[in-house]
Coordinates of C-alpha atoms and ligand atoms in Angstrom, one line a residue:
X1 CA 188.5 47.5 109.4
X2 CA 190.7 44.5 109.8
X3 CA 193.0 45.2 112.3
X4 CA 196.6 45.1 112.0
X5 CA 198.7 41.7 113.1
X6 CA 196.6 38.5 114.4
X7 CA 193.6 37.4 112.5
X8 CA 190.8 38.5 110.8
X9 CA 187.5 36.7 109.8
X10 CA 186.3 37.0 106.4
X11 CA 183.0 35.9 105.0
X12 CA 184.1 36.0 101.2
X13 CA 181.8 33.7 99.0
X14 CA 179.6 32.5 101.8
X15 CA 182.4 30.6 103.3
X16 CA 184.2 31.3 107.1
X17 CA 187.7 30.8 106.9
X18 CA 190.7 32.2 108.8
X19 CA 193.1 34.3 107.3
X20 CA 196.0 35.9 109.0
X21 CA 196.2 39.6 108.5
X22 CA 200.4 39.4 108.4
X23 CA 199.9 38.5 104.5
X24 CA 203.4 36.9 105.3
X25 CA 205.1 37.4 101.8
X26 CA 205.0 35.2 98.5
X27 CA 204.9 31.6 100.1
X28 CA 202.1 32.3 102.0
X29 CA 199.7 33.7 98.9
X30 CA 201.5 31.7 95.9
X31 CA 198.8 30.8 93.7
X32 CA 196.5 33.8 93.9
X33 CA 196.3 36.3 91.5
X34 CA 198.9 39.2 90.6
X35 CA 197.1 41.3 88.7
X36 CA 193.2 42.3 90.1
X37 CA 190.5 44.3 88.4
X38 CA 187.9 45.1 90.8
X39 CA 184.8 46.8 89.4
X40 CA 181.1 47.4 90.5
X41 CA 179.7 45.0 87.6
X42 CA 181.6 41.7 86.3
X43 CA 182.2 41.9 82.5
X44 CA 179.8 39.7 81.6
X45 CA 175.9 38.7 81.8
X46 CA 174.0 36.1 82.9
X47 CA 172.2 33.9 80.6
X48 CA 168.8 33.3 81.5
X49 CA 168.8 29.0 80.8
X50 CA 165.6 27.5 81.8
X51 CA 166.1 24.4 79.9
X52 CA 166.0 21.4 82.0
X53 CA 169.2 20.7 81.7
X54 CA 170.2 23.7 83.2
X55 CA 168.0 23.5 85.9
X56 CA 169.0 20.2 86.6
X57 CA 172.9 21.4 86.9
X58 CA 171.7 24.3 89.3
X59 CA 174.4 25.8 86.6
X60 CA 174.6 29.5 86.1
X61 CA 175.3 30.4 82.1
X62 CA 177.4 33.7 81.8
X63 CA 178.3 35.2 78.7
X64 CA 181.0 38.3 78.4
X65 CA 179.7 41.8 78.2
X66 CA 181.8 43.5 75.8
X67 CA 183.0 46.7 77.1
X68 CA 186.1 48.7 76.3
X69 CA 187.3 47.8 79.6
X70 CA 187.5 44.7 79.4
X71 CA 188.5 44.9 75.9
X72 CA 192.2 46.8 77.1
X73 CA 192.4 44.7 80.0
X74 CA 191.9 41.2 78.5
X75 CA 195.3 40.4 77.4
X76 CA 196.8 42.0 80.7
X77 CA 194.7 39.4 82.7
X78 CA 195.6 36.3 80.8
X79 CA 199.1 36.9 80.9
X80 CA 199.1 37.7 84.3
X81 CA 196.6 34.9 85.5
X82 CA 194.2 38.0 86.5
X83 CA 190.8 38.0 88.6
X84 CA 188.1 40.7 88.2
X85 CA 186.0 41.1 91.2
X86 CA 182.4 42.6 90.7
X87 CA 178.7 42.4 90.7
X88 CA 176.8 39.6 88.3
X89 CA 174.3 42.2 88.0
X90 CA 171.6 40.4 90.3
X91 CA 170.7 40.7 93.5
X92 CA 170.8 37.9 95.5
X93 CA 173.8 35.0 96.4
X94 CA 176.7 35.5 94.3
X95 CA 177.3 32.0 92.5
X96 CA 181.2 30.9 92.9
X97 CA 184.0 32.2 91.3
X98 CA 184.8 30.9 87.8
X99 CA 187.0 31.2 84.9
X100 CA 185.9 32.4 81.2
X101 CA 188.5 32.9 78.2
X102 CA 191.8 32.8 80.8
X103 CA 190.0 35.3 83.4
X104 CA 189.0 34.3 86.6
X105 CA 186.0 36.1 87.4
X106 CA 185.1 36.3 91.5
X107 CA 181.4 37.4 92.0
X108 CA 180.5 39.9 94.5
X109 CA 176.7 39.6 96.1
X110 CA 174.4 42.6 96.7
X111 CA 171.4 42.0 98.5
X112 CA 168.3 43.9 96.8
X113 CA 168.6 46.8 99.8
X114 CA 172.0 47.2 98.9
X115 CA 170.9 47.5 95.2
X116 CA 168.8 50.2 96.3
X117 CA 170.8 51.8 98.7
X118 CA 174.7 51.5 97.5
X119 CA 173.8 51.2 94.1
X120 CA 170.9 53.4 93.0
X121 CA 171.1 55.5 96.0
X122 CA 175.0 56.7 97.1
X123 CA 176.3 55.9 93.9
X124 CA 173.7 56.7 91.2
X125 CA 171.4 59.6 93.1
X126 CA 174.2 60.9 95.1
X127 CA 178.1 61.2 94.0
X128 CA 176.9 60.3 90.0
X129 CA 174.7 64.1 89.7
X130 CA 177.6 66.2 92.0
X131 CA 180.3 65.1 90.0
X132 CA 178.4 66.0 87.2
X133 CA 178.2 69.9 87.9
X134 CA 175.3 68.8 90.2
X135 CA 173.1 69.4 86.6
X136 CA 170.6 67.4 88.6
X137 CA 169.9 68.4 92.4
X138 CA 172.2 65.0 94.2
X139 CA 170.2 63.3 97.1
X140 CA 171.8 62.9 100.3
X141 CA 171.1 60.1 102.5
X142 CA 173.0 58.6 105.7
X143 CA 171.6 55.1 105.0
X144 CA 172.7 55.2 101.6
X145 CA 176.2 56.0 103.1
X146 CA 176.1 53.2 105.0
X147 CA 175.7 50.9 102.8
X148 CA 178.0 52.4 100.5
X149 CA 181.1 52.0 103.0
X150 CA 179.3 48.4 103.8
X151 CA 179.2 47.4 100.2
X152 CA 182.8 48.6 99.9
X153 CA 184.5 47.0 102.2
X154 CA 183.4 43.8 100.9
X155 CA 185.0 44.6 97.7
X156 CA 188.4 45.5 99.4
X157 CA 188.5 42.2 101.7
X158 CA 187.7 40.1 98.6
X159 CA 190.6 42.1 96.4
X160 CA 192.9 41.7 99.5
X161 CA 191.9 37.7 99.5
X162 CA 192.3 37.1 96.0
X163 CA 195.7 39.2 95.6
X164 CA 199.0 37.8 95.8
X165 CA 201.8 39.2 97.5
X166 CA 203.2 42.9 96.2
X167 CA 200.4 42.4 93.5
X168 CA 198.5 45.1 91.6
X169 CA 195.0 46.2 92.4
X170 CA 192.9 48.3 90.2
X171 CA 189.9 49.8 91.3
X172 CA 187.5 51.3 88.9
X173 CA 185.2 54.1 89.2
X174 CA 182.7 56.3 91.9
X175 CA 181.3 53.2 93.5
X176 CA 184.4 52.2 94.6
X177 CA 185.7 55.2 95.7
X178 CA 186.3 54.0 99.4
X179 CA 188.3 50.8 98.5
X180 CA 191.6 52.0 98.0
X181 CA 192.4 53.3 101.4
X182 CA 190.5 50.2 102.8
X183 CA 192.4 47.8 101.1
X184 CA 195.9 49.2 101.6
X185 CA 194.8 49.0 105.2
X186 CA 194.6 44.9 104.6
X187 CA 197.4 44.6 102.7
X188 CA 200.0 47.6 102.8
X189 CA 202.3 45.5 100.3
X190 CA 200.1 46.2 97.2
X191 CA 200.7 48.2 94.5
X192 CA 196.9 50.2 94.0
X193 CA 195.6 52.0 91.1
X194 CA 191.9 53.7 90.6
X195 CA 190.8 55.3 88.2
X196 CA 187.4 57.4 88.0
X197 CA 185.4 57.0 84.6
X198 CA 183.0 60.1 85.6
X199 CA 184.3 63.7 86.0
X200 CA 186.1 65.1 89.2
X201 CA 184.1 68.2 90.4
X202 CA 185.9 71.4 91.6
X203 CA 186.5 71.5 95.7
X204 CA 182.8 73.9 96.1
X205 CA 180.7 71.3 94.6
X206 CA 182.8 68.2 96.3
X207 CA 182.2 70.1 99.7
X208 CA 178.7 69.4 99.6
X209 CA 179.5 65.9 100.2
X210 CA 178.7 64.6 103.8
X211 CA 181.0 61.8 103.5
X212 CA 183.7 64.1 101.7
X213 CA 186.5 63.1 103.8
X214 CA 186.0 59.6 103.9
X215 CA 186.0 59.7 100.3
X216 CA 189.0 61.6 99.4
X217 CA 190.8 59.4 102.2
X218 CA 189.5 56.6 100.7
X219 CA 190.9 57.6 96.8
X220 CA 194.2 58.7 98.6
X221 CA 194.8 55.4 99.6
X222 CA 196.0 54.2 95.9
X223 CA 199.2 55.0 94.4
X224 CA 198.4 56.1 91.0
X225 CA 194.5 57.7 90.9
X226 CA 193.6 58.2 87.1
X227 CA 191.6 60.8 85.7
X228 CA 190.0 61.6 82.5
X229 CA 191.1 64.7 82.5
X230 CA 193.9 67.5 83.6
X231 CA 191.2 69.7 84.7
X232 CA 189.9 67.0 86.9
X233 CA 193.3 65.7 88.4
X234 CA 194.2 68.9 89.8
X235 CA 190.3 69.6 91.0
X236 CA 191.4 66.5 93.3
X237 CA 195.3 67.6 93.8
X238 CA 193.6 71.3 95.3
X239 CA 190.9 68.9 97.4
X240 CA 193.2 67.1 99.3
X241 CA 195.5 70.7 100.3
X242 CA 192.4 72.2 100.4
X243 CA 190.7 69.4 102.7
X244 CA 193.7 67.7 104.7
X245 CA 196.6 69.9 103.8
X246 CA 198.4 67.9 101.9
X247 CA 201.1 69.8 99.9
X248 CA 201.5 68.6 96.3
X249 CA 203.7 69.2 94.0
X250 CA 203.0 68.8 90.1
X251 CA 201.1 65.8 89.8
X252 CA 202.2 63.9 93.5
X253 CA 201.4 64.8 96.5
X254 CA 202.8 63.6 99.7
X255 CA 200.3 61.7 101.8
X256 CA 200.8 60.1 105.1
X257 CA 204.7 59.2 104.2
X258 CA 203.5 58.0 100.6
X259 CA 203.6 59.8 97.7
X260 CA 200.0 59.8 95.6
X261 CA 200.1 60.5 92.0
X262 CA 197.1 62.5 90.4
X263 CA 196.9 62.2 86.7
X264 CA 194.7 62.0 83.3
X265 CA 194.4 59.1 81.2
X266 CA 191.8 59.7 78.6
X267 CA 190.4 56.7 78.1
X268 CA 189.7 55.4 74.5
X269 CA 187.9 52.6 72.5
X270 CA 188.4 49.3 70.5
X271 CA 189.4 51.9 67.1
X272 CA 190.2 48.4 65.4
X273 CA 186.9 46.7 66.1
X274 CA 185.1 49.5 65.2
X275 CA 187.0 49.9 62.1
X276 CA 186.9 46.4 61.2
X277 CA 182.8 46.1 61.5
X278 CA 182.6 49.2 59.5
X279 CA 184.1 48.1 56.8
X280 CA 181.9 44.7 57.3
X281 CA 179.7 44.3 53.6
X282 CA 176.7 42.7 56.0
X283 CA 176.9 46.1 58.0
X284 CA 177.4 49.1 54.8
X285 CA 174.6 46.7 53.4
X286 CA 172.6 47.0 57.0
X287 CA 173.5 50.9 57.1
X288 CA 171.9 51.5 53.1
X289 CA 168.8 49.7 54.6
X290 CA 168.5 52.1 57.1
X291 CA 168.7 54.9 55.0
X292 CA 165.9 53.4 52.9
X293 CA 163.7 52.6 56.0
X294 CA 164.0 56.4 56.8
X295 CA 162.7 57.2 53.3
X296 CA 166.3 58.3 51.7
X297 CA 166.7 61.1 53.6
X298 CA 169.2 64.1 52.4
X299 CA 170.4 64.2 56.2
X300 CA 170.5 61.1 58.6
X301 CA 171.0 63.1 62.4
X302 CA 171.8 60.5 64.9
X303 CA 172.0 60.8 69.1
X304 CA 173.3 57.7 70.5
X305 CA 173.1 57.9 74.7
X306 CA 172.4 56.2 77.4
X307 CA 168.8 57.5 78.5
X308 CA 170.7 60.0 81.1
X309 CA 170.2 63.5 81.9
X310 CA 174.0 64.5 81.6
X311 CA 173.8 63.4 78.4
X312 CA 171.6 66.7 77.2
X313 CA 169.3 65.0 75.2
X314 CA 166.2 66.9 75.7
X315 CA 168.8 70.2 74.5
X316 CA 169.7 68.3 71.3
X317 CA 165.5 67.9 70.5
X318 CA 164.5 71.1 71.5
X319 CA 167.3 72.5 68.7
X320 CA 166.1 70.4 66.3
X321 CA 162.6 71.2 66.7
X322 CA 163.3 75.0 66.8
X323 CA 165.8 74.3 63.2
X324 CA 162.3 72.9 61.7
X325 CA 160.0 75.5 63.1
X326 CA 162.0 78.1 61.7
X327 CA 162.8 76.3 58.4
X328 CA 166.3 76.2 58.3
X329 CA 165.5 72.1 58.0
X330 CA 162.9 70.6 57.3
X331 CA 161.1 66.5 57.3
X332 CA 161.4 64.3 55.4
X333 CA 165.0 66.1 54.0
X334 CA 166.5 66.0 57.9
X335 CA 165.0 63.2 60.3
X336 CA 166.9 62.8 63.2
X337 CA 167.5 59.0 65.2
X338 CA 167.5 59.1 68.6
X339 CA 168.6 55.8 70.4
X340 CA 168.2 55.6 74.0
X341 CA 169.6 53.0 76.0
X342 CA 167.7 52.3 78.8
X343 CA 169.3 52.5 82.3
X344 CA 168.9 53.1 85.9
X345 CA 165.3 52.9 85.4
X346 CA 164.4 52.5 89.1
X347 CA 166.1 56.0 90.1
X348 CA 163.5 58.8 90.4
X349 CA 165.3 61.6 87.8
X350 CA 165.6 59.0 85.0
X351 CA 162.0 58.1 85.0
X352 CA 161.5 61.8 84.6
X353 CA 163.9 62.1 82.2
X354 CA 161.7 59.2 80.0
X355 CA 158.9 61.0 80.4
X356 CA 160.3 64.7 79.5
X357 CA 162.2 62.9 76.4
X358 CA 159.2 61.2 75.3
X359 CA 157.1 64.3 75.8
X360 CA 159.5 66.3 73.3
X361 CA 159.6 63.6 70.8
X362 CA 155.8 63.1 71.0
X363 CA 155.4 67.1 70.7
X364 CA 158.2 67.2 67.5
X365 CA 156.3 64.3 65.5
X366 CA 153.0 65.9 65.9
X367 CA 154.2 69.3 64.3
X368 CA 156.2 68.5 62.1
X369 CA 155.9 64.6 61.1
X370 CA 153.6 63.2 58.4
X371 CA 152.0 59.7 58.2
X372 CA 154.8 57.5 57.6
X373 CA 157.7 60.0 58.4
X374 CA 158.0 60.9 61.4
X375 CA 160.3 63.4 62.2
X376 CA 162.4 62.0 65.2
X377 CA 162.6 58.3 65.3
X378 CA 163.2 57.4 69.1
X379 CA 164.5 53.8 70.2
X380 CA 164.4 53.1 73.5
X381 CA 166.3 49.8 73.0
X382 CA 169.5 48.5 73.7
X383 CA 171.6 47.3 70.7
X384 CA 174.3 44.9 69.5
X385 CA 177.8 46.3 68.4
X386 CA 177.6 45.7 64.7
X387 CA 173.4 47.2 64.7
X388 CA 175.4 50.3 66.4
X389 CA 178.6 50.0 63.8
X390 CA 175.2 50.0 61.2
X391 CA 173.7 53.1 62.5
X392 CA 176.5 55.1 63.1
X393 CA 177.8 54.3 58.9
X394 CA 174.3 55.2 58.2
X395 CA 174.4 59.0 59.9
X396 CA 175.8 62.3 58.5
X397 CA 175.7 64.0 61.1
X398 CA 176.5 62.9 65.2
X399 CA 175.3 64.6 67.9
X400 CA 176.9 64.0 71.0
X401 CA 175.6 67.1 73.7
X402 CA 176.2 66.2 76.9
X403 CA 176.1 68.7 79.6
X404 CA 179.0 67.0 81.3
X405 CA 180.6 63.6 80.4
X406 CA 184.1 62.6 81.6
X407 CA 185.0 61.3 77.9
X408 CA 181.8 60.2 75.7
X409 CA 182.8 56.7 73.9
X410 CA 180.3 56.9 71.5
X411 CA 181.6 60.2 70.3
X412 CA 184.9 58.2 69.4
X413 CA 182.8 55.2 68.3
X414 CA 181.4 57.7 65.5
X415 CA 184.9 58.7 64.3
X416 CA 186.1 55.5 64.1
X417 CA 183.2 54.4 62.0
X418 CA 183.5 56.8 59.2
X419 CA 186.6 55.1 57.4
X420 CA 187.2 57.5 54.8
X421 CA 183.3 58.4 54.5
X422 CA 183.3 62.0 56.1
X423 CA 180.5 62.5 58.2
X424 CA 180.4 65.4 61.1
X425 CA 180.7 65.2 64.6
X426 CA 178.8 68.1 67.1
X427 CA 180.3 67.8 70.0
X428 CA 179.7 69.3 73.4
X429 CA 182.4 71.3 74.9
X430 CA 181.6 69.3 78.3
X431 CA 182.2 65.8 77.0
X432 CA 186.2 64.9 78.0
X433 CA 186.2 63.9 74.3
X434 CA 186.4 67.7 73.1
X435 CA 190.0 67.6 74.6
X436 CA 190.8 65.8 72.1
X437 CA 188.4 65.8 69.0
X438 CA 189.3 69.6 68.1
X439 CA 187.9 68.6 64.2
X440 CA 183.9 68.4 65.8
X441 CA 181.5 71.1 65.6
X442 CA 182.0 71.9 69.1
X443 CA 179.2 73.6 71.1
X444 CA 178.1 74.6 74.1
X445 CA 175.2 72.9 75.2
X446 CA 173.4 75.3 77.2
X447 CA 173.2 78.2 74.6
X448 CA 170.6 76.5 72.2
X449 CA 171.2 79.2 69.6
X450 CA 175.5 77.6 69.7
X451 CA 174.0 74.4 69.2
X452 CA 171.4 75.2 66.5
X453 CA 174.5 76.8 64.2
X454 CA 176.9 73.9 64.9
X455 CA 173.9 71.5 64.1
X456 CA 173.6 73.8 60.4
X457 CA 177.6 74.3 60.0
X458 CA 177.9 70.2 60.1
X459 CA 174.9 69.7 58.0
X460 CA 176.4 72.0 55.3
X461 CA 179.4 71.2 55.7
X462 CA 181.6 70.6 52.2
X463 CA 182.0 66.4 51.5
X464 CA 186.0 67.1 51.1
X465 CA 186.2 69.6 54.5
X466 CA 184.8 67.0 56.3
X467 CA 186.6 64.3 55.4
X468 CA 189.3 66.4 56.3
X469 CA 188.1 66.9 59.5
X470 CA 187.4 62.9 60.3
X471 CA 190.7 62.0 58.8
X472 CA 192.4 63.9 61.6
X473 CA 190.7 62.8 64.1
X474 CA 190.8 59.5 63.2
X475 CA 194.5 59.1 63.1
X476 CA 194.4 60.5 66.6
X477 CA 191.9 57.6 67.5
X478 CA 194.4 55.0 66.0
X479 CA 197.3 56.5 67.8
X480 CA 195.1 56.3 71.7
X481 CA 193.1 53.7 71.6
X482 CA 191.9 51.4 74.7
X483 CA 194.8 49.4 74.3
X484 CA 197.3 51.8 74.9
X485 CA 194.7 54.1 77.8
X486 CA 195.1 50.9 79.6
X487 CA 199.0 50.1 79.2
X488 CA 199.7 53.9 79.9
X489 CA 197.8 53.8 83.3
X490 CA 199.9 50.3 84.1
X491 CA 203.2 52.0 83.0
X492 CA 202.5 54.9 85.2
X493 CA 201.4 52.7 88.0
X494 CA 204.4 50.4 88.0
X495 CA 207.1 53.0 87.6
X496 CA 206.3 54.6 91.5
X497 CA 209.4 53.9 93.1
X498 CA 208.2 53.5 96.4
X499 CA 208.1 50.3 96.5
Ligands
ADQ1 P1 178.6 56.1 79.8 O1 178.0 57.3 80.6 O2 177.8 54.9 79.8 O3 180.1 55.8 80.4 P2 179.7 56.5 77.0 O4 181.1 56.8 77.2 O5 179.1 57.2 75.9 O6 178.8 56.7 78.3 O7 179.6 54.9 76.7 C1 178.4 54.3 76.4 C2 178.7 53.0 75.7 O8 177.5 52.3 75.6 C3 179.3 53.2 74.3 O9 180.3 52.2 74.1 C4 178.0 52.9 73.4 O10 178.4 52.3 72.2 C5 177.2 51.9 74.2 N1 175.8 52.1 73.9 C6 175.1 53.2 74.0 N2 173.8 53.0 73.6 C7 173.7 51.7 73.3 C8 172.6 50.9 72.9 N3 171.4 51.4 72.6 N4 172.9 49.6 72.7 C9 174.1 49.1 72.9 N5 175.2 49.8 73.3 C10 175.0 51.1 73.5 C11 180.9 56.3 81.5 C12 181.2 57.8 81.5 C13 181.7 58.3 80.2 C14 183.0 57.5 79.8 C15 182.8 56.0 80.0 C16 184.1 55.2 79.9 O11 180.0 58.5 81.8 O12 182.0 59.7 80.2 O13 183.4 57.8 78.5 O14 182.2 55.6 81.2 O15 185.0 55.7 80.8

């Protein structure tokens, strides 16, 4: 790591340049950025542009990614003249910073073995299964490690680059789990905040962890380290006593002379946005044409997931089929949608996963489908927001099963949706979102018999209960949305007194 006092070399963006390592206060870095986002992917996309025009220009065409990142962060980076650092999404050269609607964005570059090895390996085949109960076995491999702590320690330079003096830095999420404690290292005067988007496993599965140490040195190296959950903040408060010792007391602990605060922030959506394209005419008028397309089913049953196997997809079919076989629904009254969004295709257990999903749908149509009505129709597409705003105004009942999930957006997407149109929600018990939608059918994904009766109990359910039951959890929604997920992680972060 850079060391401390005299120089260091960095080789951000391609370019060699000097920078000295005693930051030297605000003269020094006046005109870089207080406020940093740094991220694995950049919130936006690139444009393929093959016109000749654009080839000409040797121009890159980016357009934003809407996430509910972004969405909550947006107004915090104009006003604060912020920079996001993260991937464009391709391997290769990174192009050179640039700015879209007030954001400077700073690219990071990933060769195509660090795709493979930081990216689908450490991160996606290794830490992404253990924190999630290890439901699929993790792979562990040193070169993947390697490239992990390579990978992020070109993040931390560029954030301590980029930074101004006394700034804030937050770090988001398990690829970046190492950057904290590296970037503190560069530049001790920032103020650093992570927060982890995935679940925090307890200390026996977190031991299995080669690099365990480096990693919970490398979180402990932020100020403020943001969880989705309680349960998952003091999984990581008994880690670090359990691992290094380090006495805590409610949510801080003390960590070499600093104090380190562990705590939830469930995050949240756009509840607006949602709102607002729900009650869109072009999209009721895009959800009734649904319906019809699905022959005017009684029941619309809808799964919305990325095509992951903490998601518990292939649990949510097999109920289904099982409610068919034994009558208690049947085709064409019930069909269910199941949207898959592809992802991670090049890791080993989701092309599995695509096969075993597309085995049970195959296996439900052919029992229980009829020409022209199937009996599960399966989309393994990606969508835009208002197609998804369509589809979830067009379903009665959501099924959201993961076997673990630290929140589940699309579970609060759902809710949002409904307006005053009822609609039930089954909910796993393992998605962070049952913490705080208490009005879903809540289930327990592994006992198919608990998730067959929920299924039922939210297909019967009575038009006024449920409304009931959306109308609370809606207000909830409106009362913690993304907005104010992101603005109580700042607050938090900004009110340590140490510095
Ligand atoms: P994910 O595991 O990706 O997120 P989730 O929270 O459900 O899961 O978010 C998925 C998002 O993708 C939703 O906003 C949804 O609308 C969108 N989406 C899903 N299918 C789509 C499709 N076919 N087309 C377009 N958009 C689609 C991780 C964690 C979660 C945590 C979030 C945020 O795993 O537990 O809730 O980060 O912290």
């Amino acid at each position: 790591m850079g060391g401390a006092g005299g120089e260091r070399i960095s080789r951000l963006k391609g370019r060699v340049e000097i920078i000295r390592s005693d930051y030297g206060g605000e003269q020094t870095l006046a005109g870089k950025s207080p406020f940093v986002v740094v991220a694995n992917r950049l919130p936006v996309d690139e444009v393929t542009d093959d016109t000749p025009a654009a080839r000409m220009s040797g121009g890159r065409r980016w357009r934003p990614s809407p996430g509910g990142l972004v969405t909550a962060l947006h107004p915090v980076l104009v006003e604060h003249k912020g920079t996001w650092i993260g991937w464009s999404g391709t391997a290769g050269d990174a192009p050179e910073p640039f700015e879209m609607d007030g954001i400077t964005l700073v690219p990071m570059a990933l060769s195509d073995d660090e795709v493979e090895r930081y990216y689908e390996g450490q991160s996606n085949a290794t830490i992404w299964p253990l924190y999630h109960d290890a439901v699929e076995p993790p792979v562990f491999r040193r070169r993947w490690r390697d490239a992990y702590r390579e990978v992020n320690r070109r993040y931390a330079e560029a954030a301590a680059e980029v930074a101004a003096y006394r700034a804030t830095v937050w770090v988001q999420d398990y690829q970046l789990q190492l950057v904290p404690a590296m970037l503190r290292e560069l530049r001790p005067d920032l103020r650093i905040g992570f927060f982890l988007h995935i679940p925090f496993p307890p200390i026996e599965l977190f031991m299995q962890l080669p690099q365990r140490t480096e990693v919970l040195r490398g979180l402990l190296g932020a100020d403020l380290v943001g969880f989705q959950q309680r349960l998952a903040a003091q999984n990581f408060l008994r880690l670090a006593r359990h691992l290094l010792g380090t006495p805590y007391s409610g949510s801080t602990l003390e960590y070499e002379g600093r104090k380190v605060k562990a705590e939830a922030f469930p995050i949240s959506i756009d509840v607006a946005e949602m709102q607002r394209l729900a009650d869109n005419p072009l999209v009721r008028e895009r959800a009734a044409q649904i319906r019809a397309e699905l022959g005017d089913p009684k029941t619309v049953i809808l799964g919305v997931d990325r095509l992951d196997y903490t998601k518990g997809i292939e649990h949510r079919l097999k109920a289904f089929r099982e409610l068919l076989g034994e009558g208690r629904l049947s085709v064409p009254e019930a069909v269910m949608v199941q949207v898959a969004t592809p992802s991670r295709e090049r890791v080993e257990h989701y092309q599995a996963l695509r096969v075993k999903v597309e085995r049970e749908v195959g296996r439900i149509n052919g029992d229980f489908g009829r020409v022209g009505v199937p009996a599960v129709h399966y989309l393994h597409q990606s969508y835009s927001r208002s197609e998804l705003a369509a589809l979830y105004c067009a379903a009665d009942v959501m099924m959201v099963t993961p076997l673990r999930d630290g929140m589940n957006l699309v579970a609060k997407e759902y809710v949002a949706a409904r307006a005053e149109h009822g609609g039930a929600l089954v909910l796993s018990e393992f998605a962070g979102a049952a913490g705080e939608l208490r009005q879903a059918f809540l289930c327990n994904p592994h006992d198919l018999d608990g998730v067959k009766d929920a299924l039922i109990r939210a297909v019967n359910v009575d038009p006024a209960e449920a409304r009931r039951r959306m109308g609370i959890m809606q207000r909830h929604l409106r009362r913690h949305d993304v907005a104010a997920w992101a603005s109580d992680f700042l607050r938090s972060l900004g009110d340590l007194d140490d510095h």
